[in-house]
PDB file of C-alpha atoms and ligand atoms in Angstrom:
ATOM      1  CA  MET A   1       0.000   0.000   0.000  1.00  0.00           C
ATOM      2  CA  LYS A   2       1.225   3.519  -0.853  1.00  0.00           C
ATOM      3  CA  ALA A   3       2.061   5.932   1.964  1.00  0.00           C
ATOM      4  CA  LEU A   4       1.191   9.581   2.507  1.00  0.00           C
ATOM      5  CA  LEU A   5       2.936  11.741   5.104  1.00  0.00           C
ATOM      6  CA  LEU A   6       0.810  14.494   6.639  1.00  0.00           C
ATOM      7  CA  ALA A   7       3.410  17.228   7.093  1.00  0.00           C
ATOM      8  CA  THR A   8       2.092  18.573  10.387  1.00  0.00           C
ATOM      9  CA  HIS A   9       3.006  18.308  14.066  1.00  0.00           C
ATOM     10  CA  ASN A  10      -0.439  19.481  15.139  1.00  0.00           C
ATOM     11  CA  PRO A  11      -2.354  16.463  16.575  1.00  0.00           C
ATOM     12  CA  ASP A  12      -5.719  18.218  16.131  1.00  0.00           C
ATOM     13  CA  LYS A  13      -5.119  18.702  12.419  1.00  0.00           C
ATOM     14  CA  VAL A  14      -3.870  15.111  12.122  1.00  0.00           C
ATOM     15  CA  ARG A  15      -7.126  13.850  13.654  1.00  0.00           C
ATOM     16  CA  GLU A  16      -9.303  15.881  11.298  1.00  0.00           C
ATOM     17  CA  ILE A  17      -7.279  15.160   8.152  1.00  0.00           C
ATOM     18  CA  LYS A  18      -7.090  11.404   8.867  1.00  0.00           C
ATOM     19  CA  ASP A  19     -10.859  11.393   9.150  1.00  0.00           C
ATOM     20  CA  LEU A  20     -11.274  13.387   5.923  1.00  0.00           C
ATOM     21  CA  LEU A  21      -8.967  10.986   4.051  1.00  0.00           C
ATOM     22  CA  LYS A  22     -10.389   7.759   5.433  1.00  0.00           C
ATOM     23  CA  GLY A  23     -11.233   5.387   2.629  1.00  0.00           C
ATOM     24  CA  LEU A  24      -8.189   6.358   0.581  1.00  0.00           C
ATOM     25  CA  PRO A  25      -6.109   3.262  -0.193  1.00  0.00           C
ATOM     26  CA  VAL A  26      -3.045   4.752   1.424  1.00  0.00           C
ATOM     27  CA  LYS A  27      -1.213   4.355   4.739  1.00  0.00           C
ATOM     28  CA  LEU A  28      -1.306   7.697   6.556  1.00  0.00           C
ATOM     29  CA  TYR A  29       1.571   8.960   8.674  1.00  0.00           C
ATOM     30  CA  SER A  30       2.196  12.334  10.298  1.00  0.00           C
ATOM     31  CA  LEU A  31       5.289  14.079  11.619  1.00  0.00           C
ATOM     32  CA  LEU A  32       4.240  12.796  15.062  1.00  0.00           C
ATOM     33  CA  ASP A  33       5.302   9.307  13.809  1.00  0.00           C
ATOM     34  CA  PHE A  34       8.780  10.452  12.795  1.00  0.00           C
ATOM     35  CA  GLU A  35      11.622  11.764  14.884  1.00  0.00           C
ATOM     36  CA  GLY A  36      14.612  13.425  13.329  1.00  0.00           C
ATOM     37  CA  LEU A  37      12.957  15.340  10.501  1.00  0.00           C
ATOM     38  CA  SER A  38      13.937  18.999  10.709  1.00  0.00           C
ATOM     39  CA  GLU A  39      11.510  21.690  11.871  1.00  0.00           C
ATOM     40  CA  VAL A  40      10.135  23.746   8.967  1.00  0.00           C
ATOM     41  CA  ILE A  41      10.474  27.472   9.663  1.00  0.00           C
ATOM     42  CA  GLU A  42       7.111  29.012   8.733  1.00  0.00           C
ATOM     43  CA  ASP A  43       8.398  32.395   7.612  1.00  0.00           C
ATOM     44  CA  GLU A  44       6.522  32.910   4.345  1.00  0.00           C
ATOM     45  CA  PRO A  45       4.195  35.923   4.113  1.00  0.00           C
ATOM     46  CA  THR A  46       1.185  33.817   3.043  1.00  0.00           C
ATOM     47  CA  ILE A  47      -0.475  30.554   4.056  1.00  0.00           C
ATOM     48  CA  LEU A  48       0.080  29.371   0.470  1.00  0.00           C
ATOM     49  CA  GLY A  49       3.813  30.005   0.873  1.00  0.00           C
ATOM     50  CA  ASN A  50       3.989  28.157   4.180  1.00  0.00           C
ATOM     51  CA  ALA A  51       1.908  25.210   2.968  1.00  0.00           C
ATOM     52  CA  THR A  52       4.102  24.677  -0.110  1.00  0.00           C
ATOM     53  CA  LYS A  53       7.276  25.123   1.947  1.00  0.00           C
ATOM     54  CA  LYS A  54       6.168  22.514   4.528  1.00  0.00           C
ATOM     55  CA  ALA A  55       5.037  20.004   1.892  1.00  0.00           C
ATOM     56  CA  TYR A  56       8.138  20.281  -0.312  1.00  0.00           C
ATOM     57  CA  GLN A  57      10.736  20.356   2.488  1.00  0.00           C
ATOM     58  CA  MET A  58       9.199  17.330   4.208  1.00  0.00           C
ATOM     59  CA  ALA A  59       8.813  15.413   0.926  1.00  0.00           C
ATOM     60  CA  GLN A  60      12.481  15.981   0.132  1.00  0.00           C
ATOM     61  CA  GLU A  61      13.647  14.947   3.589  1.00  0.00           C
ATOM     62  CA  SER A  62      11.388  11.927   3.970  1.00  0.00           C
ATOM     63  CA  GLN A  63      11.395  10.925   0.266  1.00  0.00           C
ATOM     64  CA  MET A  64       7.640  10.369   0.668  1.00  0.00           C
ATOM     65  CA  LEU A  65       4.504  11.847  -0.871  1.00  0.00           C
ATOM     66  CA  CYS A  66       3.542  14.670   1.518  1.00  0.00           C
ATOM     67  CA  LEU A  67       0.426  16.697   2.256  1.00  0.00           C
ATOM     68  CA  ALA A  68       0.763  19.940   4.253  1.00  0.00           C
ATOM     69  CA  ASP A  69      -1.941  22.229   5.633  1.00  0.00           C
ATOM     70  CA  ASP A  70      -1.480  25.871   6.535  1.00  0.00           C
ATOM     71  CA  THR A  71      -4.434  27.624   8.073  1.00  0.00           C
ATOM     72  CA  GLY A  72      -5.255  31.138   9.185  1.00  0.00           C
ATOM     73  CA  LEU A  73      -8.169  33.024  10.717  1.00  0.00           C
ATOM     74  CA  PHE A  74      -8.678  36.350   8.931  1.00  0.00           C
ATOM     75  CA  ILE A  75     -10.722  38.877  10.930  1.00  0.00           C
ATOM     76  CA  GLU A  76     -12.069  41.759   8.851  1.00  0.00           C
ATOM     77  CA  ALA A  77     -12.168  44.443  11.560  1.00  0.00           C
ATOM     78  CA  LEU A  78      -8.512  43.631  12.327  1.00  0.00           C
ATOM     79  CA  GLU A  79      -7.492  44.003   8.684  1.00  0.00           C
ATOM     80  CA  GLY A  80      -7.030  40.276   8.247  1.00  0.00           C
ATOM     81  CA  GLU A  81      -5.226  39.557  11.516  1.00  0.00           C
ATOM     82  CA  PRO A  82      -4.119  37.063  12.796  1.00  0.00           C
ATOM     83  CA  GLY A  83      -3.978  35.521   9.280  1.00  0.00           C
ATOM     84  CA  VAL A  84      -0.670  33.839   8.619  1.00  0.00           C
ATOM     85  CA  PHE A  85       0.318  34.486  12.263  1.00  0.00           C
ATOM     86  CA  SER A  86      -2.637  32.560  13.735  1.00  0.00           C
ATOM     87  CA  ALA A  87      -0.565  29.915  15.545  1.00  0.00           C
ATOM     88  CA  ARG A  88       1.469  32.163  17.841  1.00  0.00           C
ATOM     89  CA  TRP A  89      -0.544  35.385  17.686  1.00  0.00           C
ATOM     90  CA  ALA A  90      -0.663  35.974  21.473  1.00  0.00           C
ATOM     91  CA  GLY A  91       3.046  35.222  21.953  1.00  0.00           C
ATOM     92  CA  PRO A  92       5.778  32.644  21.259  1.00  0.00           C
ATOM     93  CA  SER A  93       4.486  29.973  23.652  1.00  0.00           C
ATOM     94  CA  CYS A  94       0.829  30.957  23.830  1.00  0.00           C
ATOM     95  CA  SER A  95      -2.042  28.517  24.226  1.00  0.00           C
ATOM     96  CA  TYR A  96      -5.064  28.165  21.953  1.00  0.00           C
ATOM     97  CA  ARG A  97      -7.062  29.956  24.674  1.00  0.00           C
ATOM     98  CA  ASP A  98      -4.620  32.902  24.841  1.00  0.00           C
ATOM     99  CA  ASN A  99      -5.227  33.422  21.115  1.00  0.00           C
ATOM    100  CA  ARG A 100      -9.013  33.242  21.496  1.00  0.00           C
ATOM    101  CA  LEU A 101      -9.001  35.721  24.367  1.00  0.00           C
ATOM    102  CA  LYS A 102      -6.808  38.111  22.375  1.00  0.00           C
ATOM    103  CA  ALA A 103      -9.352  38.076  19.549  1.00  0.00           C
ATOM    104  CA  LEU A 104     -12.273  38.674  21.935  1.00  0.00           C
ATOM    105  CA  GLU A 105     -10.413  41.524  23.624  1.00  0.00           C
ATOM    106  CA  LEU A 106      -9.451  43.254  20.376  1.00  0.00           C
ATOM    107  CA  LEU A 107     -13.016  42.953  19.101  1.00  0.00           C
ATOM    108  CA  ASP A 108     -14.583  44.213  22.339  1.00  0.00           C
ATOM    109  CA  GLY A 109     -17.331  46.683  21.350  1.00  0.00           C
ATOM    110  CA  ILE A 110     -16.856  46.121  17.614  1.00  0.00           C
ATOM    111  CA  VAL A 111     -20.064  45.368  15.749  1.00  0.00           C
ATOM    112  CA  ASP A 112     -18.663  43.981  12.484  1.00  0.00           C
ATOM    113  CA  ARG A 113     -17.296  40.610  13.608  1.00  0.00           C
ATOM    114  CA  THR A 114     -16.977  39.067  10.143  1.00  0.00           C
ATOM    115  CA  ALA A 115     -14.090  36.644   9.720  1.00  0.00           C
ATOM    116  CA  GLU A 116     -13.008  33.777   7.557  1.00  0.00           C
ATOM    117  CA  PHE A 117     -10.961  30.651   8.000  1.00  0.00           C
ATOM    118  CA  ARG A 118      -8.694  29.767   5.117  1.00  0.00           C
ATOM    119  CA  THR A 119      -6.760  26.552   4.652  1.00  0.00           C
ATOM    120  CA  VAL A 120      -4.289  25.903   1.877  1.00  0.00           C
ATOM    121  CA  VAL A 121      -3.251  22.299   1.382  1.00  0.00           C
ATOM    122  CA  ALA A 122      -0.187  21.436  -0.675  1.00  0.00           C
ATOM    123  CA  LEU A 123       0.712  18.041  -2.106  1.00  0.00           C
ATOM    124  CA  ALA A 124       4.385  17.404  -2.864  1.00  0.00           C
ATOM    125  CA  ALA A 125       6.596  14.602  -4.075  1.00  0.00           C
ATOM    126  CA  PRO A 126      10.351  14.632  -3.416  1.00  0.00           C
ATOM    127  CA  ASP A 127      10.918  16.272  -6.810  1.00  0.00           C
ATOM    128  CA  GLY A 128       8.437  19.101  -6.391  1.00  0.00           C
ATOM    129  CA  ILE A 129       4.976  20.475  -5.641  1.00  0.00           C
ATOM    130  CA  ILE A 130       2.153  18.582  -7.366  1.00  0.00           C
ATOM    131  CA  ALA A 131      -0.844  20.767  -6.445  1.00  0.00           C
ATOM    132  CA  THR A 132      -2.268  23.276  -3.994  1.00  0.00           C
ATOM    133  CA  LYS A 133      -5.925  23.869  -3.114  1.00  0.00           C
ATOM    134  CA  GLU A 134      -7.718  26.324  -0.847  1.00  0.00           C
ATOM    135  CA  GLY A 135     -10.806  26.058   1.345  1.00  0.00           C
ATOM    136  CA  ILE A 136     -12.522  29.166   2.745  1.00  0.00           C
ATOM    137  CA  VAL A 137     -15.407  29.429   5.210  1.00  0.00           C
ATOM    138  CA  LYS A 138     -16.964  32.738   6.216  1.00  0.00           C
ATOM    139  CA  GLY A 139     -18.324  33.218   9.727  1.00  0.00           C
ATOM    140  CA  VAL A 140     -18.413  35.625  12.643  1.00  0.00           C
ATOM    141  CA  ILE A 141     -16.402  35.953  15.827  1.00  0.00           C
ATOM    142  CA  THR A 142     -18.637  35.419  18.860  1.00  0.00           C
ATOM    143  CA  THR A 143     -18.598  37.668  21.927  1.00  0.00           C
ATOM    144  CA  GLU A 144     -17.662  34.773  24.224  1.00  0.00           C
ATOM    145  CA  GLU A 145     -16.284  31.263  23.949  1.00  0.00           C
ATOM    146  CA  ARG A 146     -18.896  28.595  23.198  1.00  0.00           C
ATOM    147  CA  GLY A 147     -18.481  24.823  22.880  1.00  0.00           C
ATOM    148  CA  GLU A 148     -16.101  22.151  24.060  1.00  0.00           C
ATOM    149  CA  HIS A 149     -15.099  20.375  20.859  1.00  0.00           C
ATOM    150  CA  GLY A 150     -12.403  21.194  18.340  1.00  0.00           C
ATOM    151  CA  PHE A 151      -9.277  23.244  18.913  1.00  0.00           C
ATOM    152  CA  GLY A 152      -7.633  26.585  18.194  1.00  0.00           C
ATOM    153  CA  TYR A 153     -10.153  29.338  17.493  1.00  0.00           C
ATOM    154  CA  ASP A 154     -13.104  26.923  17.158  1.00  0.00           C
ATOM    155  CA  ALA A 155     -14.914  28.165  20.299  1.00  0.00           C
ATOM    156  CA  ILE A 156     -15.175  31.729  18.962  1.00  0.00           C
ATOM    157  CA  PHE A 157     -15.874  31.043  15.259  1.00  0.00           C
ATOM    158  CA  GLU A 158     -19.580  30.781  14.449  1.00  0.00           C
ATOM    159  CA  VAL A 159     -21.017  29.435  11.210  1.00  0.00           C
ATOM    160  CA  GLY A 160     -24.813  29.520  11.021  1.00  0.00           C
ATOM    161  CA  ALA A 161     -26.028  29.150  14.601  1.00  0.00           C
ATOM    162  CA  LEU A 162     -23.138  27.095  15.976  1.00  0.00           C
ATOM    163  CA  THR A 163     -19.480  27.647  16.701  1.00  0.00           C
ATOM    164  CA  TYR A 164     -17.132  25.013  15.311  1.00  0.00           C
ATOM    165  CA  ALA A 165     -16.588  23.953  18.936  1.00  0.00           C
ATOM    166  CA  GLU A 166     -20.324  23.330  19.387  1.00  0.00           C
ATOM    167  CA  MET A 167     -20.238  20.929  16.435  1.00  0.00           C
ATOM    168  CA  THR A 168     -19.185  17.315  16.675  1.00  0.00           C
ATOM    169  CA  ASP A 169     -15.996  16.398  14.807  1.00  0.00           C
ATOM    170  CA  GLU A 170     -18.214  14.897  12.094  1.00  0.00           C
ATOM    171  CA  GLN A 171     -20.294  18.083  11.722  1.00  0.00           C
ATOM    172  CA  LYS A 172     -17.201  20.297  11.508  1.00  0.00           C
ATOM    173  CA  ASN A 173     -15.661  17.949   8.945  1.00  0.00           C
ATOM    174  CA  GLU A 174     -18.769  18.241   6.767  1.00  0.00           C
ATOM    175  CA  LEU A 175     -18.340  21.965   6.186  1.00  0.00           C
ATOM    176  CA  SER A 176     -15.012  23.307   7.471  1.00  0.00           C
ATOM    177  CA  HIS A 177     -12.325  25.257   5.607  1.00  0.00           C
ATOM    178  CA  ARG A 178     -10.049  22.219   5.982  1.00  0.00           C
ATOM    179  CA  ALA A 179     -12.717  19.851   4.647  1.00  0.00           C
ATOM    180  CA  LEU A 180     -13.230  22.047   1.547  1.00  0.00           C
ATOM    181  CA  ALA A 181      -9.499  22.178   0.855  1.00  0.00           C
ATOM    182  CA  ILE A 182      -9.090  18.418   1.316  1.00  0.00           C
ATOM    183  CA  GLN A 183     -12.132  17.656  -0.871  1.00  0.00           C
ATOM    184  CA  ALA A 184     -10.611  19.803  -3.620  1.00  0.00           C
ATOM    185  CA  ILE A 185      -7.241  18.054  -3.549  1.00  0.00           C
ATOM    186  CA  LEU A 186      -8.608  14.530  -3.032  1.00  0.00           C
ATOM    187  CA  PRO A 187      -8.908  13.622  -6.755  1.00  0.00           C
ATOM    188  CA  ILE A 188      -5.308  14.714  -7.277  1.00  0.00           C
ATOM    189  CA  ILE A 189      -4.116  12.557  -4.367  1.00  0.00           C
ATOM    190  CA  GLU A 190      -6.091   9.637  -5.815  1.00  0.00           C
ATOM    191  CA  THR A 191      -4.511  10.080  -9.243  1.00  0.00           C
ATOM    192  CA  THR A 192      -1.027  10.496  -7.792  1.00  0.00           C
ATOM    193  CA  ILE A 193      -1.123   7.333  -5.687  1.00  0.00           C
ATOM    194  CA  LYS A 194      -2.193   5.322  -8.750  1.00  0.00           C
ATOM    195  CA  LEU A 195       0.908   6.411 -10.733  1.00  0.00           C
TER     196      LEU A 195
HETATM  197  P1  ITT B   1       1.682  22.676  11.622  1.00  0.00           P
HETATM  198  O1  ITT B   1       2.375  23.879  11.055  1.00  0.00           O
HETATM  199  O2  ITT B   1       2.608  21.680  12.248  1.00  0.00           O
HETATM  200  O3  ITT B   1       0.724  22.051  10.649  1.00  0.00           O
HETATM  201  P2  ITT B   1       0.337  24.649  13.287  1.00  0.00           P
HETATM  202  O4  ITT B   1      -0.590  24.560  14.464  1.00  0.00           O
HETATM  203  O5  ITT B   1       1.549  25.532  13.432  1.00  0.00           O
HETATM  204  O6  ITT B   1       0.741  23.171  12.857  1.00  0.00           O
HETATM  205  P3  ITT B   1      -0.789  26.471  11.340  1.00  0.00           P
HETATM  206  O7  ITT B   1       0.420  27.298  11.182  1.00  0.00           O
HETATM  207  O8  ITT B   1      -1.591  26.160  10.127  1.00  0.00           O
HETATM  208  O9  ITT B   1      -0.482  25.067  12.017  1.00  0.00           O
HETATM  209  O10 ITT B   1      -1.666  27.039  12.517  1.00  0.00           O
HETATM  210  C1  ITT B   1      -2.551  27.961  12.499  1.00  0.00           C
HETATM  211  C2  ITT B   1      -3.253  28.059  13.822  1.00  0.00           C
HETATM  212  O11 ITT B   1      -4.596  28.343  13.482  1.00  0.00           O
HETATM  213  C3  ITT B   1      -3.315  26.790  14.694  1.00  0.00           C
HETATM  214  O12 ITT B   1      -2.263  26.689  15.598  1.00  0.00           O
HETATM  215  C4  ITT B   1      -4.649  26.983  15.413  1.00  0.00           C
HETATM  216  O13 ITT B   1      -4.503  27.861  16.504  1.00  0.00           O
HETATM  217  C5  ITT B   1      -5.464  27.676  14.351  1.00  0.00           C
HETATM  218  N1  ITT B   1      -6.255  26.714  13.570  1.00  0.00           N
HETATM  219  C6  ITT B   1      -5.872  25.976  12.491  1.00  0.00           C
HETATM  220  N2  ITT B   1      -6.890  25.232  12.052  1.00  0.00           N
HETATM  221  C7  ITT B   1      -7.938  25.490  12.860  1.00  0.00           C
HETATM  222  C8  ITT B   1      -9.256  25.017  12.930  1.00  0.00           C
HETATM  223  O14 ITT B   1      -9.723  24.105  12.093  1.00  0.00           O
HETATM  224  N3  ITT B   1     -10.049  25.503  13.885  1.00  0.00           N
HETATM  225  C9  ITT B   1      -9.613  26.423  14.751  1.00  0.00           C
HETATM  226  N4  ITT B   1      -8.374  26.908  14.773  1.00  0.00           N
HETATM  227  C10 ITT B   1      -7.534  26.449  13.829  1.00  0.00           C
END
């Protein structure tokens, strides 16, 4: 069976992506299964840049087919912040909650709470990038945290009547930014593993 390396250290993303790819005739690994691969420095100005950098660097080092995900929350009233800086927005060793509270604090009293989640996924072989796809979901930032599921900014990002954190994993995976990006790249992964 062919193998696909998910080029992420984030266990929450690994869980969601493994679920989204279940059924593919491929053995899935993540960076959590490998020690000794170098850390990719995410210093590109866009999530597209970081996704392609992670996928290509890890494919070269591991000599495997790799899929990377870079995600950002873009808040309109904050001119697109935290965007590409979503992971460590509240500081170098901040928690998911620190980031959520920073967003709620900065939006205190602001009426327009429109935001969008964007994920870019990149598929790479050791000799180069094969494809990139994007998934975008528009929503609003709540005024307080709601829900116990999910991770990251899920408890403050509302789509329809529910935050992502009020949805089950299955519900989030039916409509999320990550699900849309993975659905878009799925046929390309399927073709590539047949080659
Ligand atoms: P890798 O680079 O190892 O994949 P990371 O956590 O650094 O992991 P990103 O740079 O893409 O990944 O992180 C963006 C941050 O955005 C992430 O740390 C979370 O705080 C948040 N995030 C990503 N996907 C999310 C989702 O589906 N729901 C809520 N927050 C999310």
